Coordinates of C-alpha atoms in Angstrom, one line a residue:
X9 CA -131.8 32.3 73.8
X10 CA -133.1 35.8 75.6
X11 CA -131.8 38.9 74.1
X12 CA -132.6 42.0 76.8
X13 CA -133.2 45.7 75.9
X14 CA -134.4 48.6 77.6
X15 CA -138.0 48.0 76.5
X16 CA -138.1 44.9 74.1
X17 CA -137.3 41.5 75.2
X18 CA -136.4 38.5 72.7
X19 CA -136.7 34.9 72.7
X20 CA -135.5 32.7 70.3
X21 CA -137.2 29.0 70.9
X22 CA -135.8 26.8 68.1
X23 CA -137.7 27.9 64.9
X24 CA -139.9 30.2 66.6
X25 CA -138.8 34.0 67.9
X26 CA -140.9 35.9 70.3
X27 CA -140.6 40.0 70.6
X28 CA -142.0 41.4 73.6
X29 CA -142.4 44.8 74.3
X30 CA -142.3 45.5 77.2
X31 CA -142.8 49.7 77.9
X32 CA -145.0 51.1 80.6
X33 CA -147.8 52.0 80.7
X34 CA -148.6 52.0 77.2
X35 CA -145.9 50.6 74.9
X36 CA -145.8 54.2 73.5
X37 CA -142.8 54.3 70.8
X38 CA -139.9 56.3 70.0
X39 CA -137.0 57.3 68.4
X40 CA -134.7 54.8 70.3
X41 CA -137.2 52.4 70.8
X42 CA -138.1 51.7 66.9
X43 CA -133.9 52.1 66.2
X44 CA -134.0 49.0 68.8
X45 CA -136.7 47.2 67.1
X46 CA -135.6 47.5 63.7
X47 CA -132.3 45.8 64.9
X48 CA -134.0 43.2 66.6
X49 CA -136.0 42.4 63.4
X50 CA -133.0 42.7 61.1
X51 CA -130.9 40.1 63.4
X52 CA -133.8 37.7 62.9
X53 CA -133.5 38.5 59.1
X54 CA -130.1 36.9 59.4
X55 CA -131.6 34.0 61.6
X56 CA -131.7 31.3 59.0
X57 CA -133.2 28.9 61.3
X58 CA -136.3 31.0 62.6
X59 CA -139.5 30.3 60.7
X60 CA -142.0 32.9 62.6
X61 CA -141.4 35.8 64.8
X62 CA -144.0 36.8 66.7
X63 CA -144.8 40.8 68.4
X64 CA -146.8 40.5 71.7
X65 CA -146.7 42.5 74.9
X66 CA -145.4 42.0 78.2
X67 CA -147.8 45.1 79.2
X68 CA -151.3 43.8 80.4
X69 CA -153.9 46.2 79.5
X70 CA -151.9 47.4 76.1
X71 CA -150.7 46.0 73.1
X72 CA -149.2 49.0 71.3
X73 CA -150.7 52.7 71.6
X74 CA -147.8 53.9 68.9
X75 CA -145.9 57.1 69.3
X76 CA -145.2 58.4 72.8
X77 CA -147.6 61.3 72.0
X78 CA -145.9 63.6 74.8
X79 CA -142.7 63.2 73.1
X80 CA -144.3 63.6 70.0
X81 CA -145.4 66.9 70.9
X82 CA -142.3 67.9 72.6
X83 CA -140.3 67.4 68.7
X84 CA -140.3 70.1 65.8
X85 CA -141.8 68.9 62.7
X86 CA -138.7 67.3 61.0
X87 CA -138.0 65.3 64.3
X88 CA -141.5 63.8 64.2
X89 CA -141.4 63.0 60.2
X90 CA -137.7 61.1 61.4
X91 CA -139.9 59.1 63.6
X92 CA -142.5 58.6 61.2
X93 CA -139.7 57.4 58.7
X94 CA -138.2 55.2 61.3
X95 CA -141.8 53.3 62.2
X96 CA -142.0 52.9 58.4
X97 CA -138.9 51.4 58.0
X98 CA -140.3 48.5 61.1
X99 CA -143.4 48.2 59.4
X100 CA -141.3 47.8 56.0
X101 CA -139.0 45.0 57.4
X102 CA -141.9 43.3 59.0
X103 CA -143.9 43.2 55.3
X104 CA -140.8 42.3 53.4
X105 CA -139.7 40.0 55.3
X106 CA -139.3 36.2 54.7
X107 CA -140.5 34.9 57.6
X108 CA -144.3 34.9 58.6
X109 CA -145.1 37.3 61.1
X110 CA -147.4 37.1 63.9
X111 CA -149.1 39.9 66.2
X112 CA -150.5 38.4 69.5
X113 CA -153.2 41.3 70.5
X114 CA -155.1 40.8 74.2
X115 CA -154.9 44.7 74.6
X116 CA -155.2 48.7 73.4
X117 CA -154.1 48.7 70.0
X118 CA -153.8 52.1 68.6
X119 CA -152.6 54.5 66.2
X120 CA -149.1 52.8 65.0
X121 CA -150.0 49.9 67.4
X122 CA -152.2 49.1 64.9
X123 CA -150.1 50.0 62.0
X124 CA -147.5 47.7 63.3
X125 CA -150.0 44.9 63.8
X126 CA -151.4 45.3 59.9
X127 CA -147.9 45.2 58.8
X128 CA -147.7 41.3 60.2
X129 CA -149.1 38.6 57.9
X130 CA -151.2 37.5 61.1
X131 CA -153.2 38.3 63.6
X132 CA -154.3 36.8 66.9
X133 CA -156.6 38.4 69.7
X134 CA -157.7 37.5 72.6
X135 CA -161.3 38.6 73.7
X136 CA -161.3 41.7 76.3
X137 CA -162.4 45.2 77.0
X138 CA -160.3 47.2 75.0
X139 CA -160.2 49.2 71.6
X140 CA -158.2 49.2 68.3
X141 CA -158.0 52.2 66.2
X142 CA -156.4 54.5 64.1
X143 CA -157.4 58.5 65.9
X144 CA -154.8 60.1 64.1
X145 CA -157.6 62.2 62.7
X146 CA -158.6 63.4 66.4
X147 CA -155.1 65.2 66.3
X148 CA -155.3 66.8 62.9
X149 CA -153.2 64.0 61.4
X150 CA -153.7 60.8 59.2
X151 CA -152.0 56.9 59.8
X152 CA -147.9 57.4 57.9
X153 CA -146.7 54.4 58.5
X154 CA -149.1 52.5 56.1
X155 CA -151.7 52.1 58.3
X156 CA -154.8 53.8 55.8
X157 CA -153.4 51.5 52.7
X158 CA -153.0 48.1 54.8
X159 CA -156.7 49.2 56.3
X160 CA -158.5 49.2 53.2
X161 CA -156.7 46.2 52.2
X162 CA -158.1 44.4 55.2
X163 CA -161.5 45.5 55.5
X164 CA -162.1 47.3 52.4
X165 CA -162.7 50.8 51.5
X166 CA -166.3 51.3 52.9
X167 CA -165.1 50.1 56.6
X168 CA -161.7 52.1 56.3
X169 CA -162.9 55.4 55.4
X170 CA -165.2 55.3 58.2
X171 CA -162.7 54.4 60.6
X172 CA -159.9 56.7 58.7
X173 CA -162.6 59.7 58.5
X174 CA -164.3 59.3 62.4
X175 CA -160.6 58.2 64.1
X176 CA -163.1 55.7 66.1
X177 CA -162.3 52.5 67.8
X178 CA -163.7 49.4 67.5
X179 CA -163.9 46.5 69.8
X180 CA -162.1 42.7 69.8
X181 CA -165.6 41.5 68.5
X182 CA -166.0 43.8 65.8
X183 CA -162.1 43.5 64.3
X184 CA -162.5 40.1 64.0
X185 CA -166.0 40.5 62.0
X186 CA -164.3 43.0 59.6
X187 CA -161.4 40.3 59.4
X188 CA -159.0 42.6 61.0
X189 CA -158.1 39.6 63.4
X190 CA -158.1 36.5 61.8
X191 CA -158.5 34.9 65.2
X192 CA -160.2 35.6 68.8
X193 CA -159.9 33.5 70.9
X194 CA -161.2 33.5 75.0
X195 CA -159.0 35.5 77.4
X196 CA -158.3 32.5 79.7
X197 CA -157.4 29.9 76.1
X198 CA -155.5 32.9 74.6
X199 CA -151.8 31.7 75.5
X200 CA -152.1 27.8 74.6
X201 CA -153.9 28.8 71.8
X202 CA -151.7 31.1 70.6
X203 CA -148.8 28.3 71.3
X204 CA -150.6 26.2 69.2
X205 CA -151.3 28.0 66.4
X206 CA -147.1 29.1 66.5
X207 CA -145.7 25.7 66.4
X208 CA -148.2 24.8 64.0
X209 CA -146.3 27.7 61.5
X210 CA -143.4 26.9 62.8
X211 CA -143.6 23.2 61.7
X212 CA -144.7 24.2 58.0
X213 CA -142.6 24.2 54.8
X214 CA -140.6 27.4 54.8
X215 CA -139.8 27.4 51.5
X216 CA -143.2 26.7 50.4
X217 CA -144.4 29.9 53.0
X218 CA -141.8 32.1 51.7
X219 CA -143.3 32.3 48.4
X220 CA -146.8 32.5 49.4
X221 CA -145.6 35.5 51.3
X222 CA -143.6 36.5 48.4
X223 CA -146.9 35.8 46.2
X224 CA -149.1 37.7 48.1
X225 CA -147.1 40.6 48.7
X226 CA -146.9 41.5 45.0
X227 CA -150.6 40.6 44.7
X228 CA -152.1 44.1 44.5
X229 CA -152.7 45.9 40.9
X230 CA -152.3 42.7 38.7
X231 CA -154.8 41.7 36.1
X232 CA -156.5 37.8 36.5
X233 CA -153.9 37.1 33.6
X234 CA -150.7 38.7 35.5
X235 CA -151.8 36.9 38.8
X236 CA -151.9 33.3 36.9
X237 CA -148.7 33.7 34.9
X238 CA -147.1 35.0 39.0
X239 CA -148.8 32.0 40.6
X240 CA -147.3 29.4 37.8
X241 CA -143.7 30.9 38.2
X242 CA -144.4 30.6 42.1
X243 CA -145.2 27.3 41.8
X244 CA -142.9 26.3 39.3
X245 CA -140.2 27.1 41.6
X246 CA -141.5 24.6 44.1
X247 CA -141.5 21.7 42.7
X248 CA -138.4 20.4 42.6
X249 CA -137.3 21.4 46.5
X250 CA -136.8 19.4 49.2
X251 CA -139.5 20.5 51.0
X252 CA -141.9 19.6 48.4
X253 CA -140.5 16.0 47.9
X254 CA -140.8 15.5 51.2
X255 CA -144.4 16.5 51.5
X256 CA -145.7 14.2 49.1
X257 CA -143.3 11.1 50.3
X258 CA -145.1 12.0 53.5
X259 CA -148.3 11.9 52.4
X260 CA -148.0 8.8 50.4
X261 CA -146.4 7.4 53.8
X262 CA -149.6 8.5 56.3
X263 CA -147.5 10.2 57.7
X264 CA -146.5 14.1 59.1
X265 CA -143.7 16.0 57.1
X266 CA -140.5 16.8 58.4
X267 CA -139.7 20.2 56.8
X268 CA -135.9 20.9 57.2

């Protein structure tokens, strides 16, 4: 299934959906454009059979520079804080969301580009001459749309407050040695790679992904004894599932499970 709009393509590939964006020459946001994404990733919510979604480009050189900064500009202050609120509201869905997210990164990604790439639970790279950043600092501003918390939560506070304070970028190379990517692979392996690593998701347990999503997302602020007593009840959960039963009658069979 292809779904069209004006700048973001979807395609739905049995449990695997793929959001392209698809807005010359930069993939520069706004309003309209995060309104249409947020449907597109609230349809998907509703998706019962999609597993992981992933948020690529169709744009060569780019993956996301965030907001259009021209149309930025043109706004009054309580137009650009709607926007603001509306990119939250993506980056919200993508965090919250069931379903494991992935960003597929082979160019610029800055600003909310970046922002939007934290919010997934993964991300992919391939190696190239381009930059990822946050220089909201360059224009007098800071990262809204969660981009300074998910930072520090990635690379840890040192890194971030460099990065946060200097609005520098950083190269392919470098984000994967902070562990910004989790992955970077070569330009010309990038796409069967990256197909690779999708059906492998796509082929796992979603109920037992679900709650390690669900597990890691309320992960912050807990003491050792809070995390335990959360993992237990987590795991407690489990057992008794399908999925789970058909894991270990796979594995006492040699064989691969069939998750449903």
């Amino acid at each position: 299934m292809s779904v069209g709009q004006e700048h973001i393509m979807v395609k739905k590939e049995a449990q695997l959906a793929r959001i392209t964006l698809n807005r010359p020459p930069a993939n520069g946001y706004y309003d309209e454009f995060l309104q249409s994404l947020y449907q597109i990733l609230s349809h998907l919510e509703s998706e019962g059979d999609v597993k992981v979604v992933t948020i690529e480009s169709g744009i060569d050189k780019f993956f996301c520079a965030g907001a259009d900064i021209k149309i930025f500009a043109s706004k009054h202050v309580d137009g650009n804080k709607a926007m603001v609120v509306a990119a939250r509201e993506v980056a919200r869905c993508i965090s919250e969301s069931a379903k494991i997210y992935v960003a597929a990164i082979q160019g610029h990604t800055l600003g909310g580009g970046l922002e939007l790439a934290m919010a997934c639970d993964i991300r992919l790279a391939a190696k190239g001459n381009y930059l990822i950043g946050l220089p909201e600092i360059k224009l007098g501003q800071m990262p809204g749309n969660g981009g300074a918390v998910r930072l520090v939560q990635l690379l840890g506070k040192s890194r971030a407050t460099e990065l946060l304070l200097t609005g520098d970028s950083i190269t392919p190379e470098k984000a994967f040695d902070y562990g910004l990517f989790n992955h970077l692979y070569e330009a010309v392996t990038f796409e069967k790679e990256l197909d690779s690593y999708l059906h492998k998701l796509a082929n796992g347990s979603r109920t037992a992904m679900k709650m390690v999503k669900n597990f890691l997302e309320r992960y912050e602020g807990k003491s050792p004894q809070e995390l335990l007593a959360w993992e237990k009840e987590c795991v407690d959960q489990l057992y008794d599932t399908e999925d789970a039963k058909e894991g270990f009658r796979a594995f006492t069979e040699k064989r691969k499970p069939r998750f449903k």
